[in-house]
Structure formats: C-alpha cells, structure tokens
C-alpha cells in the first residue's frame, strides 16, 4: 500500500444519487457510521491521484465535494461543470472530469482543479474509462450511442471511435486486463462484456455474462474479473487466463448490483444495490453474501478505502 494511506481507517463511501448524500460504512462492522450531505445527484466517489482526498462528483450540483479520508470530514465544494464521473491521468498531472450530458472531457489541474482544456467527444453519454498500460491513451465508453472512443493523452484529442454492435448497445464500465493487452467493456444491453484491442480499435471478442452487465472489478491477485449483472442480481467471475466465466454468484432474494470495488486484502467485493437502497458485501472466496447494508436512495459509484 502507498505510504499516503498508512493509518487511514478503512471505510466504504457510498454516494446516494437520489438522496444527495454520502453514507460511510465501517467494513468491519457492516454498519453506516456517518451520513454526509453533498451536492445534487452525487454519482461517484473518486480518490485523488495522490490518495490524500476523496472527491464526490455532484452531477447536477455542478460541484465536487472533497472528503479527507483520515477524518471523514467533507470540505467546501469546488465548482466544476457537469461532473458525472472523474479520473486522474496516470502521470498525476490532470483530473479528467467526465461531463456526460455536455459530451466533454474536461482536463483540470489535479491539485487546484483549474480548467486546462475542454475536449468535446463525438458520442453520447460518455461515462467510464480506463488507461493504456503505458499511459499514452484512454478508452472511454459512450452509453447512449453504443460506442467507445480513444483519446490521445499527450495531445488531449480524440483519435478513434468504435461502435459496439449498433447504437442500441449501452457500454458501461471499462477495465484494462492485467497484462495490458485487452480492454474489457461491460454492455448492459448486450448482457455481457466486449473485448477490445485498444491499439487497433477493434473488437476481438464478446463474453456473455448476465442481464444488465455493468461494473467490472479485477481481483487483487489479478486472476479474475468480477462482472456485476445489475438486471439479474448476479456477479460473473471471469478468468483472465481462459477468458471464460468460471462461476456465477447470485444475490439471495435478488438485487441490483451496480458499481463498487474490492477490499485492499482482496477478500470482499463491495457493490451498490442501485435500485434497492443497499450495499452488498460479497465474499470473494465463494460468493456468499456477507452483508446487505441499508443506505440512501439510488446508491451508485462507491469507493472502497483504502485502495
């Protein structure tokens, strides 16, 4: 673990999009221990590149709420435009605010959040992304036009676009494989995961997982990819070695597993229950449900901390 998170209390930060709040869970007790008011439509909780701050992206609130992970206290909101999501470039220089409704990627100074460059993207519903292994480019999903786009990070310009099947598809989360060769893209309308060659910008495979495939999370040992199938209440476990689904875990009583993350020790997969007002804690050894924790309405892109 980075020295920056030494001594930081482990917590799960849950943005409740329909409640304009963030719930804070103690992962040892599975209980909500704090409840923070934030801006309008909080979508994700994003760690800064230097791991000293967590940012809540308040989409309609047009702001970021910084949280000190050592104290759990929120700071004064920072004005930005349309922050549906946010990422940091691999070199730590820029924050990339994903302005979904404005079809832009806004490059901002990673420390001050001062605007550096606004990049329009030629697609609708840009929302999730991941970076190439060398940090030269990113691949971003465009939910409402069934596409992914490629952005040159050196020149901050769009250099490619790829339609997945047709415009009816809805790509969601994006993750690079541990060997750096394949981008995995969840598609909630195709009910599975696309495999994309980012260098050549072409599809090289498709893996059916389950209805509403949404979030993608590698295991800590880099052997498996956990795929949350939101519309059927399951999680598919995909082997990176074989490219196949090895197991399917079902949430007892059904659910709507959405976005989340894996604990630092790799033993727990945390997922928001988007339509059920809960967070799921799932044992990564056998997929059994450890806890179902009530939170606010519309929980979305939670952050597992530290990571």
Short mmCIF file of C-alpha atoms in Angstrom, two decimals:
data_model
loop_
_atom_site.label_atom_id
_atom_site.label_comp_id
_atom_site.label_asym_id
_atom_site.label_seq_id
_atom_site.Cartn_x
_atom_site.Cartn_y
_atom_site.Cartn_z
CA UNK A 1 0.00 0.00 0.00
CA UNK A 2 1.09 3.56 -0.63
CA UNK A 3 2.54 5.42 2.39
CA UNK A 4 -0.13 8.06 1.69
CA UNK A 5 -2.83 5.77 3.12
CA UNK A 6 -0.89 4.43 6.09
CA UNK A 7 -3.08 4.63 9.17
CA UNK A 8 -6.20 5.68 7.23
CA UNK A 9 -9.30 3.98 8.68
CA UNK A 10 -10.89 1.53 6.23
CA UNK A 11 -14.25 2.83 5.03
CA UNK A 12 -16.79 2.41 2.24
CA UNK A 13 -18.02 5.77 0.87
CA UNK A 14 -21.42 5.44 -0.81
CA UNK A 15 -22.89 8.25 -2.95
CA UNK A 16 -26.70 8.13 -2.87
CA UNK A 17 -27.72 9.76 -6.14
CA UNK A 18 -31.38 10.21 -5.27
CA UNK A 19 -30.75 11.39 -1.70
CA UNK A 20 -27.91 13.89 -2.34
CA UNK A 21 -25.92 12.24 0.43
CA UNK A 22 -22.92 10.02 1.08
CA UNK A 23 -23.17 7.19 3.58
CA UNK A 24 -19.96 5.99 5.26
CA UNK A 25 -19.74 2.29 6.16
CA UNK A 26 -17.31 0.66 8.57
CA UNK A 27 -16.36 -2.53 6.68
CA UNK A 28 -15.51 -4.34 9.90
CA UNK A 29 -18.97 -3.96 11.41
CA UNK A 30 -21.02 -3.57 8.19
CA UNK A 31 -22.71 -0.52 9.70
CA UNK A 32 -23.26 3.03 8.49
CA UNK A 33 -21.27 5.26 10.83
CA UNK A 34 -21.71 8.64 9.13
CA UNK A 35 -24.11 10.40 6.79
CA UNK A 36 -22.84 13.38 4.77
CA UNK A 37 -24.90 15.96 2.89
CA UNK A 38 -23.36 16.77 -0.50
CA UNK A 39 -24.45 18.41 -3.78
CA UNK A 40 -27.15 17.45 -6.27
CA UNK A 41 -27.09 13.96 -7.82
CA UNK A 42 -23.83 12.56 -6.44
CA UNK A 43 -22.73 9.81 -8.81
CA UNK A 44 -19.26 8.61 -7.79
CA UNK A 45 -16.67 8.93 -5.04
CA UNK A 46 -13.24 9.24 -6.65
CA UNK A 47 -9.81 9.10 -4.98
CA UNK A 48 -7.27 11.74 -5.95
CA UNK A 49 -4.12 10.58 -7.70
CA UNK A 50 -2.01 11.24 -4.61
CA UNK A 51 -4.54 9.36 -2.42
CA UNK A 52 -4.98 12.25 0.02
CA UNK A 53 -8.52 13.27 -0.93
CA UNK A 54 -11.79 11.67 -1.99
CA UNK A 55 -14.00 13.65 -4.36
CA UNK A 56 -17.77 13.27 -4.58
CA UNK A 57 -18.93 14.10 -8.12
CA UNK A 58 -22.17 16.07 -7.75
CA UNK A 59 -23.56 15.89 -11.27
CA UNK A 60 -26.47 18.37 -11.26
CA UNK A 61 -24.88 20.21 -8.33
CA UNK A 62 -22.00 21.14 -10.67
CA UNK A 63 -19.52 20.62 -7.87
CA UNK A 64 -17.01 18.31 -6.25
CA UNK A 65 -17.21 17.69 -2.51
CA UNK A 66 -13.73 16.88 -1.15
CA UNK A 67 -13.53 14.44 1.76
CA UNK A 68 -10.48 13.98 3.98
CA UNK A 69 -10.24 10.16 4.31
CA UNK A 70 -8.25 10.47 7.53
CA UNK A 71 -11.04 12.30 9.33
CA UNK A 72 -14.04 11.53 7.12
CA UNK A 73 -14.92 15.23 7.11
CA UNK A 74 -16.15 16.96 3.93
CA UNK A 75 -14.66 20.25 2.78
CA UNK A 76 -16.01 23.23 0.87
CA UNK A 77 -17.47 22.28 -2.54
CA UNK A 78 -15.42 23.01 -5.66
CA UNK A 79 -17.32 24.40 -8.65
CA UNK A 80 -16.95 22.33 -11.84
CA UNK A 81 -19.33 21.75 -14.73
CA UNK A 82 -21.35 18.52 -15.02
CA UNK A 83 -19.13 16.07 -13.07
CA UNK A 84 -20.83 12.75 -13.76
CA UNK A 85 -17.54 10.97 -13.13
CA UNK A 86 -13.85 11.78 -12.72
CA UNK A 87 -10.49 10.11 -13.32
CA UNK A 88 -6.84 11.11 -12.97
CA UNK A 89 -4.27 10.74 -15.72
CA UNK A 90 -1.62 8.10 -14.93
CA UNK A 91 1.10 10.76 -14.58
CA UNK A 92 -0.96 12.54 -11.91
CA UNK A 93 -0.97 15.84 -13.77
CA UNK A 94 -4.66 16.17 -14.66
CA UNK A 95 -8.07 15.31 -13.30
CA UNK A 96 -10.45 14.37 -16.10
CA UNK A 97 -13.99 15.46 -15.29
CA UNK A 98 -16.40 13.35 -17.33
CA UNK A 99 -19.11 15.81 -18.34
CA UNK A 100 -21.63 13.28 -19.61
CA UNK A 101 -24.59 15.47 -20.58
CA UNK A 102 -22.26 18.03 -22.19
CA UNK A 103 -20.38 15.35 -24.19
CA UNK A 104 -16.99 16.56 -22.96
CA UNK A 105 -13.90 15.52 -21.09
CA UNK A 106 -12.62 18.44 -19.04
CA UNK A 107 -8.92 18.27 -18.22
CA UNK A 108 -8.22 20.09 -14.94
CA UNK A 109 -5.14 20.65 -12.80
CA UNK A 110 -5.05 17.65 -10.43
CA UNK A 111 -4.31 19.81 -7.39
CA UNK A 112 -6.19 23.06 -7.96
CA UNK A 113 -8.97 21.82 -10.30
CA UNK A 114 -8.33 24.85 -12.53
CA UNK A 115 -9.61 24.17 -16.05
CA UNK A 116 -6.88 23.34 -18.56
CA UNK A 117 -8.70 22.01 -21.64
CA UNK A 118 -12.23 21.06 -22.65
CA UNK A 119 -12.35 18.17 -25.11
CA UNK A 120 -15.66 17.52 -26.95
CA UNK A 121 -16.25 13.84 -27.71
CA UNK A 122 -18.13 12.60 -30.81
CA UNK A 123 -20.58 10.37 -28.96
CA UNK A 124 -23.45 10.49 -26.46
CA UNK A 125 -23.30 9.53 -22.80
CA UNK A 126 -19.57 9.36 -22.14
CA UNK A 127 -19.20 7.94 -18.64
CA UNK A 128 -16.46 5.37 -17.80
CA UNK A 129 -12.86 4.87 -18.90
CA UNK A 130 -9.53 3.19 -18.34
CA UNK A 131 -5.99 3.91 -19.47
CA UNK A 132 -3.47 2.06 -21.62
CA UNK A 133 -0.60 0.39 -19.77
CA UNK A 134 1.89 3.00 -20.98
CA UNK A 135 -0.42 5.90 -20.10
CA UNK A 136 -0.47 7.17 -23.70
CA UNK A 137 -4.22 6.97 -24.27
CA UNK A 138 -7.57 6.16 -22.70
CA UNK A 139 -10.65 4.27 -23.85
CA UNK A 140 -13.99 5.73 -22.74
CA UNK A 141 -17.48 4.26 -23.05
CA UNK A 142 -20.40 6.22 -24.52
CA UNK A 143 -23.56 4.78 -23.04
CA UNK A 144 -26.19 6.36 -25.26
CA UNK A 145 -24.60 5.87 -28.68
CA UNK A 146 -23.24 2.33 -28.26
CA UNK A 147 -19.64 3.42 -28.77
CA UNK A 148 -16.21 3.69 -27.22
CA UNK A 149 -13.76 6.47 -28.04
CA UNK A 150 -9.98 6.64 -27.86
CA UNK A 151 -8.24 9.77 -26.56
CA UNK A 152 -4.57 10.59 -27.04
CA UNK A 153 -3.47 11.84 -23.61
CA UNK A 154 -0.32 13.56 -24.85
CA UNK A 155 -2.21 15.85 -27.22
CA UNK A 156 -5.60 15.57 -25.46
CA UNK A 157 -7.52 14.81 -28.63
CA UNK A 158 -9.88 12.10 -29.87
CA UNK A 159 -8.06 9.71 -32.21
CA UNK A 160 -10.62 6.96 -32.73
CA UNK A 161 -14.17 5.72 -32.22
CA UNK A 162 -15.70 2.26 -32.35
CA UNK A 163 -19.38 1.25 -32.45
CA UNK A 164 -20.16 -1.89 -30.47
CA UNK A 165 -22.73 -3.84 -32.46
CA UNK A 166 -25.15 -0.97 -33.06
CA UNK A 167 -26.44 2.17 -31.38
CA UNK A 168 -28.87 0.17 -29.22
CA UNK A 169 -25.98 -1.16 -27.13
CA UNK A 170 -25.14 0.53 -23.82
CA UNK A 171 -21.46 0.21 -22.84
CA UNK A 172 -20.73 0.91 -19.19
CA UNK A 173 -17.61 0.21 -17.15
CA UNK A 174 -14.17 -0.16 -18.77
CA UNK A 175 -11.17 -2.05 -17.38
CA UNK A 176 -7.78 -2.92 -18.84
CA UNK A 177 -6.64 -6.53 -18.42
CA UNK A 178 -3.73 -7.10 -16.01
CA UNK A 179 -1.38 -7.87 -18.90
CA UNK A 180 -2.28 -4.57 -20.57
CA UNK A 181 -3.43 -6.16 -23.82
CA UNK A 182 -7.24 -6.08 -23.71
CA UNK A 183 -9.84 -3.52 -22.68
CA UNK A 184 -12.96 -5.12 -21.20
CA UNK A 185 -16.18 -3.12 -21.67
CA UNK A 186 -19.43 -4.10 -19.94
CA UNK A 187 -22.55 -3.72 -22.10
CA UNK A 188 -25.83 -3.73 -20.19
CA UNK A 189 -27.98 -4.17 -23.31
CA UNK A 190 -25.83 -6.94 -24.81
CA UNK A 191 -25.74 -8.67 -21.39
CA UNK A 192 -22.03 -9.26 -21.44
CA UNK A 193 -18.52 -7.94 -21.88
CA UNK A 194 -16.73 -6.83 -25.04
CA UNK A 195 -13.01 -7.42 -25.50
CA UNK A 196 -11.32 -4.57 -27.36
CA UNK A 197 -7.87 -4.15 -28.85
CA UNK A 198 -7.15 -0.55 -27.91
CA UNK A 199 -4.17 -0.18 -30.21
CA UNK A 200 -6.14 -1.12 -33.32
CA UNK A 201 -9.56 -0.02 -32.01
CA UNK A 202 -11.39 -3.18 -32.91
CA UNK A 203 -13.43 -5.79 -31.06
CA UNK A 204 -11.68 -9.11 -30.57
CA UNK A 205 -14.39 -10.98 -28.70
CA UNK A 206 -17.59 -10.89 -26.68
CA UNK A 207 -18.34 -12.78 -23.49
CA UNK A 208 -21.97 -13.27 -22.34
CA UNK A 209 -22.25 -12.84 -18.57
CA UNK A 210 -25.76 -11.84 -17.46
CA UNK A 211 -28.58 -9.35 -17.88
CA UNK A 212 -27.51 -5.75 -17.41
CA UNK A 213 -23.72 -6.28 -17.26
CA UNK A 214 -22.47 -3.12 -15.63
CA UNK A 215 -19.43 -2.92 -13.30
CA UNK A 216 -16.00 -4.52 -13.79
CA UNK A 217 -13.56 -5.20 -10.94
CA UNK A 218 -10.31 -7.22 -11.10
CA UNK A 219 -9.43 -9.45 -8.17
CA UNK A 220 -6.41 -8.35 -6.13
CA UNK A 221 -4.38 -11.31 -7.37
CA UNK A 222 -5.20 -10.33 -11.00
CA UNK A 223 -6.64 -13.76 -11.81
CA UNK A 224 -10.31 -12.87 -12.14
CA UNK A 225 -12.66 -10.14 -13.30
CA UNK A 226 -15.87 -9.65 -11.33
CA UNK A 227 -18.79 -8.52 -13.52
CA UNK A 228 -21.91 -7.14 -11.83
CA UNK A 229 -25.06 -8.09 -13.78
CA UNK A 230 -27.44 -5.43 -12.50
CA UNK A 231 -30.67 -6.63 -14.08
CA UNK A 232 -30.48 -10.22 -12.84
CA UNK A 233 -28.85 -9.78 -9.43
CA UNK A 234 -25.74 -11.82 -10.15
CA UNK A 235 -21.97 -11.48 -10.35
CA UNK A 236 -19.99 -13.34 -13.01
CA UNK A 237 -16.43 -14.40 -12.23
CA UNK A 238 -14.33 -14.31 -15.40
CA UNK A 239 -10.90 -15.94 -15.63
CA UNK A 240 -8.34 -13.68 -17.27
CA UNK A 241 -6.33 -16.78 -18.23
CA UNK A 242 -9.12 -18.56 -20.13
CA UNK A 243 -11.42 -15.65 -20.94
CA UNK A 244 -14.40 -17.65 -19.67
CA UNK A 245 -16.95 -17.34 -16.89
CA UNK A 246 -15.86 -19.75 -14.18
CA UNK A 247 -18.59 -19.07 -11.60
CA UNK A 248 -21.80 -17.10 -11.20
CA UNK A 249 -22.81 -15.78 -7.80
CA UNK A 250 -26.46 -14.96 -7.12
CA UNK A 251 -27.55 -12.40 -4.53
CA UNK A 252 -30.10 -14.11 -2.26
CA UNK A 253 -33.55 -12.68 -2.86
CA UNK A 254 -32.38 -10.79 -5.94
CA UNK A 255 -30.81 -7.37 -6.21
CA UNK A 256 -29.34 -4.72 -8.49
CA UNK A 257 -25.52 -4.92 -8.16
CA UNK A 258 -24.01 -1.89 -9.86
CA UNK A 259 -20.67 -0.18 -9.14
CA UNK A 260 -18.17 -0.88 -6.39
CA UNK A 261 -14.70 -2.18 -5.64
CA UNK A 262 -12.59 -4.85 -3.96
CA UNK A 263 -11.21 -4.56 -0.44
CA UNK A 264 -7.48 -3.98 -0.01
CA UNK A 265 -6.97 -7.57 1.15
CA UNK A 266 -8.99 -8.90 -1.78
CA UNK A 267 -11.46 -10.79 0.41
CA UNK A 268 -14.61 -8.70 -0.09
CA UNK A 269 -16.33 -7.36 -3.20
CA UNK A 270 -18.41 -4.29 -2.37
CA UNK A 271 -21.24 -3.31 -4.73
CA UNK A 272 -24.01 -0.75 -4.60
CA UNK A 273 -27.58 -2.02 -4.99
CA UNK A 274 -28.65 0.72 -7.38
CA UNK A 275 -32.40 0.15 -7.27
CA UNK A 276 -32.66 -1.29 -3.78
CA UNK A 277 -31.08 1.31 -1.47
CA UNK A 278 -28.48 -1.12 -0.15
CA UNK A 279 -24.80 -2.04 -0.40
CA UNK A 280 -23.72 -5.66 -0.80
CA UNK A 281 -20.61 -7.16 0.79
CA UNK A 282 -19.70 -10.38 -1.03
CA UNK A 283 -17.07 -12.92 0.00
CA UNK A 284 -14.67 -13.36 -2.94
CA UNK A 285 -13.74 -16.90 -1.88
CA UNK A 286 -17.15 -18.43 -2.60
CA UNK A 287 -19.51 -15.56 -3.46
CA UNK A 288 -21.72 -15.77 -0.41
CA UNK A 289 -23.38 -12.59 0.83
CA UNK A 290 -21.67 -11.28 3.96
CA UNK A 291 -23.99 -8.32 4.47
CA UNK A 292 -26.73 -6.25 2.86
CA UNK A 293 -26.47 -2.76 4.34
CA UNK A 294 -29.31 -0.20 4.02
CA UNK A 295 -28.16 3.17 2.69
CA UNK A 296 -29.80 6.13 0.95
CA UNK A 297 -31.75 6.10 -2.28
CA UNK A 298 -30.01 5.28 -5.57
CA UNK A 299 -26.53 4.25 -4.34
CA UNK A 300 -24.07 4.37 -7.20
CA UNK A 301 -20.25 4.62 -7.63
CA UNK A 302 -18.99 3.78 -4.16
CA UNK A 303 -15.34 3.94 -3.13
CA UNK A 304 -13.60 1.22 -1.14
CA UNK A 305 -10.93 2.84 1.00
CA UNK A 306 -8.02 2.49 1.20
CA UNK A 307 -7.15 1.15 -2.25
#
